Amino acid sequence: LKMDATSRLPLLSRERLKSDEQKHLFDKIVSSRSQLLDHSELFAPVGDAEEREEGLRGPWNAQVTSPGIGKHLEQLADSIRKCNALEKRQTEVAILVVAAHWESDYEWNAHSQFAVKAGVDHSSLERIKRLCPPSDLENILKADELAIYKLALELVQTKHVSDKTYEETKGALSGCDRKMVDLCFSISCYMAISCILNMFDVK
């Protein structure tokens, strides 16, 4: 297999998968993500046009390449979507900070759409992408979204979170420890996904 134009990794169609574990993960990803993404966002053509085989875009081709570990990352990402104590709009603000910090276009393009659908103000996107100071997003993001933005920005830029920022964010999230943990899990998961997208130069 040759390196595909969409990634440094060879793009694997289902027909080219060698193990049942790979096929099972491929099918699980398709079943889950086809509800969220357009066909062209999830699939890319493999080989010659007449072969009509398709592989997975995004981080999923890497996950299928190494399914023993990839299935656990997919399960984590699935849990972030389905079991998160945070509201969808809150989670999406955190993910956008990660995407902007890592300059991950694939992640940004997908999640900027999800964020707006979840209720994040569209006018905030340009400022978030430029990682503007939180003060620039006052009166644009909701108070809880702004607190999440501030914490996520501080964490990715400084690798730490101050006591003041932590307590302010926790207060904005109703003092809920579970929400704070789920916020951390969400940021961490999408940092891992950003690593995949950037290391393998996923288009």
Short mmCIF file of C-alpha atoms in Angstrom, two decimals:
data_model
loop_
_atom_site.label_atom_id
_atom_site.label_comp_id
_atom_site.label_asym_id
_atom_site.label_seq_id
_atom_site.Cartn_x
_atom_site.Cartn_y
_atom_site.Cartn_z
CA LEU A 1 0.00 0.00 0.00
CA LYS A 2 1.16 3.50 -0.79
CA MET A 3 0.85 6.46 1.53
CA ASP A 4 -2.49 8.10 0.85
CA ALA A 5 -2.87 11.81 0.11
CA THR A 6 -5.03 12.19 3.20
CA SER A 7 -2.49 10.77 5.67
CA ARG A 8 1.05 9.49 6.14
CA LEU A 9 -0.48 6.11 6.95
CA PRO A 10 -1.75 3.80 4.22
CA LEU A 11 -5.51 4.21 4.06
CA LEU A 12 -7.15 0.90 4.86
CA SER A 13 -10.43 -0.04 3.26
CA ARG A 14 -12.49 -2.72 4.97
CA GLU A 15 -11.62 -5.12 2.11
CA ARG A 16 -7.90 -4.75 2.94
CA LEU A 17 -8.15 -5.39 6.67
CA LYS A 18 -6.33 -8.52 7.81
CA SER A 19 -7.87 -9.29 11.19
CA ASP A 20 -11.35 -9.71 12.61
CA GLU A 21 -10.39 -7.21 15.33
CA GLN A 22 -9.72 -4.56 12.69
CA LYS A 23 -12.98 -5.31 10.88
CA HIS A 24 -14.97 -5.18 14.11
CA LEU A 25 -13.50 -1.78 15.03
CA PHE A 26 -13.99 -0.46 11.48
CA ASP A 27 -17.67 -1.45 11.56
CA LYS A 28 -18.16 0.03 15.04
CA ILE A 29 -16.66 3.36 13.97
CA VAL A 30 -18.80 3.48 10.83
CA SER A 31 -21.95 2.67 12.80
CA SER A 32 -21.23 5.36 15.38
CA ARG A 33 -19.77 8.17 13.29
CA SER A 34 -22.03 7.91 10.26
CA GLN A 35 -24.75 9.41 12.46
CA LEU A 36 -22.62 12.53 13.02
CA LEU A 37 -20.61 13.06 9.84
CA ASP A 38 -21.30 13.32 6.14
CA HIS A 39 -20.00 10.46 4.02
CA SER A 40 -17.15 12.54 2.60
CA GLU A 41 -16.07 13.59 6.10
CA LEU A 42 -15.84 9.99 7.29
CA PHE A 43 -14.55 8.18 4.19
CA ALA A 44 -11.80 8.71 1.60
CA PRO A 45 -11.25 6.66 -1.58
CA VAL A 46 -8.54 4.00 -1.55
CA GLY A 47 -6.57 3.04 -4.65
CA ASP A 48 -7.87 3.52 -8.19
CA ALA A 49 -11.31 4.98 -8.79
CA GLU A 50 -12.59 1.78 -10.39
CA GLU A 51 -11.82 -0.20 -7.22
CA ARG A 52 -14.39 1.86 -5.32
CA GLU A 53 -12.88 1.01 -1.94
CA GLU A 54 -13.02 3.49 0.91
CA GLY A 55 -11.01 3.95 4.09
CA LEU A 56 -11.66 6.01 7.19
CA ARG A 57 -10.53 9.61 7.48
CA GLY A 58 -9.61 11.44 10.67
CA PRO A 59 -8.05 9.56 13.56
CA TRP A 60 -9.97 6.38 12.77
CA ASN A 61 -7.60 4.99 10.15
CA ALA A 62 -4.82 5.00 12.78
CA GLN A 63 -7.13 3.34 15.29
CA VAL A 64 -7.97 0.57 12.81
CA THR A 65 -4.26 0.15 11.96
CA SER A 66 -3.59 -0.70 15.63
CA PRO A 67 -6.96 -1.96 16.87
CA GLY A 68 -5.76 -3.39 20.19
CA ILE A 69 -5.11 0.13 21.46
CA GLY A 70 -7.24 2.03 18.96
CA LYS A 71 -10.45 0.43 20.22
CA HIS A 72 -9.84 1.87 23.69
CA LEU A 73 -9.35 5.40 22.37
CA GLU A 74 -12.53 5.01 20.33
CA GLN A 75 -14.38 3.80 23.42
CA LEU A 76 -13.11 6.81 25.38
CA ALA A 77 -14.18 9.25 22.65
CA ASP A 78 -17.56 7.52 22.46
CA SER A 79 -17.95 7.85 26.23
CA ILE A 80 -17.02 11.54 26.07
CA ARG A 81 -20.01 12.00 23.77
CA LYS A 82 -22.48 9.74 25.55
CA CYS A 83 -21.58 9.67 29.26
CA ASN A 84 -20.33 13.20 29.86
CA ALA A 85 -21.71 15.18 32.80
CA LEU A 86 -21.01 18.36 30.82
CA GLU A 87 -23.49 19.75 28.35
CA LYS A 88 -22.57 19.29 24.71
CA ARG A 89 -21.88 23.00 24.18
CA GLN A 90 -19.54 23.03 27.19
CA THR A 91 -17.58 20.04 25.92
CA GLU A 92 -17.30 21.54 22.45
CA VAL A 93 -15.76 24.76 23.78
CA ALA A 94 -13.01 22.71 25.44
CA ILE A 95 -12.44 20.64 22.29
CA LEU A 96 -12.17 23.79 20.17
CA VAL A 97 -9.43 25.13 22.44
CA VAL A 98 -7.50 21.89 21.97
CA ALA A 99 -8.00 21.94 18.20
CA ALA A 100 -6.88 25.56 17.96
CA HIS A 101 -3.84 25.02 20.19
CA TRP A 102 -2.71 21.98 18.19
CA GLU A 103 -3.58 23.69 14.89
CA SER A 104 -5.53 20.59 13.93
CA ASP A 105 -7.65 21.61 10.95
CA TYR A 106 -9.54 18.33 10.69
CA GLU A 107 -10.56 18.50 14.35
CA TRP A 108 -11.41 22.20 14.15
CA ASN A 109 -13.52 21.86 11.00
CA ALA A 110 -15.58 19.05 12.51
CA HIS A 111 -16.04 20.45 15.99
CA SER A 112 -16.68 24.06 15.03
CA GLN A 113 -19.81 22.74 13.31
CA PHE A 114 -20.74 20.59 16.31
CA ALA A 115 -20.21 23.55 18.65
CA VAL A 116 -22.58 25.84 16.77
CA LYS A 117 -25.20 23.08 16.53
CA ALA A 118 -24.87 22.62 20.31
CA GLY A 119 -25.52 26.31 20.94
CA VAL A 120 -22.09 27.97 21.04
CA ASP A 121 -22.29 31.48 19.54
CA HIS A 122 -20.92 31.38 15.99
CA SER A 123 -19.29 34.77 16.46
CA SER A 124 -16.98 33.29 19.10
CA LEU A 125 -15.29 30.87 16.68
CA GLU A 126 -12.79 33.25 15.13
CA ARG A 127 -11.62 34.45 18.55
CA ILE A 128 -11.37 30.90 19.90
CA LYS A 129 -9.36 29.80 16.87
CA ARG A 130 -6.91 32.65 17.51
CA LEU A 131 -6.78 31.66 21.20
CA CYS A 132 -7.67 35.19 22.22
CA PRO A 133 -7.57 36.24 25.88
CA PRO A 134 -10.75 35.23 27.75
CA SER A 135 -11.65 38.90 28.17
CA ASP A 136 -12.15 39.08 24.39
CA LEU A 137 -14.93 36.50 24.66
CA GLU A 138 -16.89 38.12 27.45
CA ASN A 139 -20.51 38.80 26.44
CA ILE A 140 -20.08 36.33 23.56
CA LEU A 141 -19.67 33.01 25.35
CA LYS A 142 -22.01 32.12 28.19
CA ALA A 143 -20.47 32.39 31.67
CA ASP A 144 -19.90 28.65 32.04
CA GLU A 145 -18.47 28.40 28.52
CA LEU A 146 -16.11 31.28 29.23
CA ALA A 147 -14.91 29.61 32.43
CA ILE A 148 -14.23 26.39 30.51
CA TYR A 149 -12.46 28.33 27.78
CA LYS A 150 -10.23 30.04 30.33
CA LEU A 151 -9.30 26.78 32.08
CA ALA A 152 -8.68 24.85 28.86
CA LEU A 153 -6.58 27.68 27.45
CA GLU A 154 -4.52 27.94 30.62
CA LEU A 155 -3.97 24.18 30.72
CA VAL A 156 -2.81 23.77 27.12
CA GLN A 157 -0.65 26.88 27.15
CA THR A 158 0.99 26.59 30.58
CA LYS A 159 0.52 22.85 31.33
CA HIS A 160 -1.00 23.85 34.67
CA VAL A 161 -4.22 25.30 36.10
CA SER A 162 -4.08 27.87 38.88
CA ASP A 163 -6.16 27.47 42.04
CA LYS A 164 -8.08 30.62 41.08
CA THR A 165 -8.98 29.36 37.61
CA TYR A 166 -9.87 25.91 38.94
CA GLU A 167 -12.21 27.27 41.61
CA GLU A 168 -13.82 29.76 39.22
CA THR A 169 -14.51 27.01 36.70
CA LYS A 170 -15.81 24.63 39.34
CA GLY A 171 -18.13 27.36 40.57
CA ALA A 172 -19.40 27.94 37.04
CA LEU A 173 -20.12 24.20 36.83
CA SER A 174 -22.30 24.18 39.96
CA GLY A 175 -19.42 23.04 42.19
CA CYS A 176 -19.60 19.59 40.61
CA ASP A 177 -16.45 17.48 40.90
CA ARG A 178 -17.70 15.02 38.28
CA LYS A 179 -18.07 17.81 35.74
CA MET A 180 -14.51 18.93 36.45
CA VAL A 181 -13.23 15.39 35.95
CA ASP A 182 -15.21 14.97 32.74
CA LEU A 183 -13.83 18.29 31.52
CA CYS A 184 -10.30 16.98 32.12
CA PHE A 185 -11.13 13.68 30.39
CA SER A 186 -12.55 15.57 27.40
CA ILE A 187 -9.49 17.78 27.02
CA SER A 188 -7.15 14.81 27.43
CA CYS A 189 -8.99 12.66 24.89
CA TYR A 190 -8.90 15.30 22.21
CA MET A 191 -5.27 16.11 22.88
CA ALA A 192 -4.55 12.46 22.09
CA ILE A 193 -6.64 12.72 18.94
CA SER A 194 -4.80 15.90 17.94
CA CYS A 195 -1.49 14.04 18.30
CA ILE A 196 -2.75 11.39 15.89
CA LEU A 197 -4.02 13.92 13.38
CA ASN A 198 -0.81 15.97 13.44
CA MET A 199 1.73 13.14 13.56
CA PHE A 200 0.14 11.37 10.60
CA ASP A 201 -0.62 14.66 8.83
CA VAL A 202 -4.29 13.83 8.41
CA LYS A 203 -6.04 16.06 5.90
#
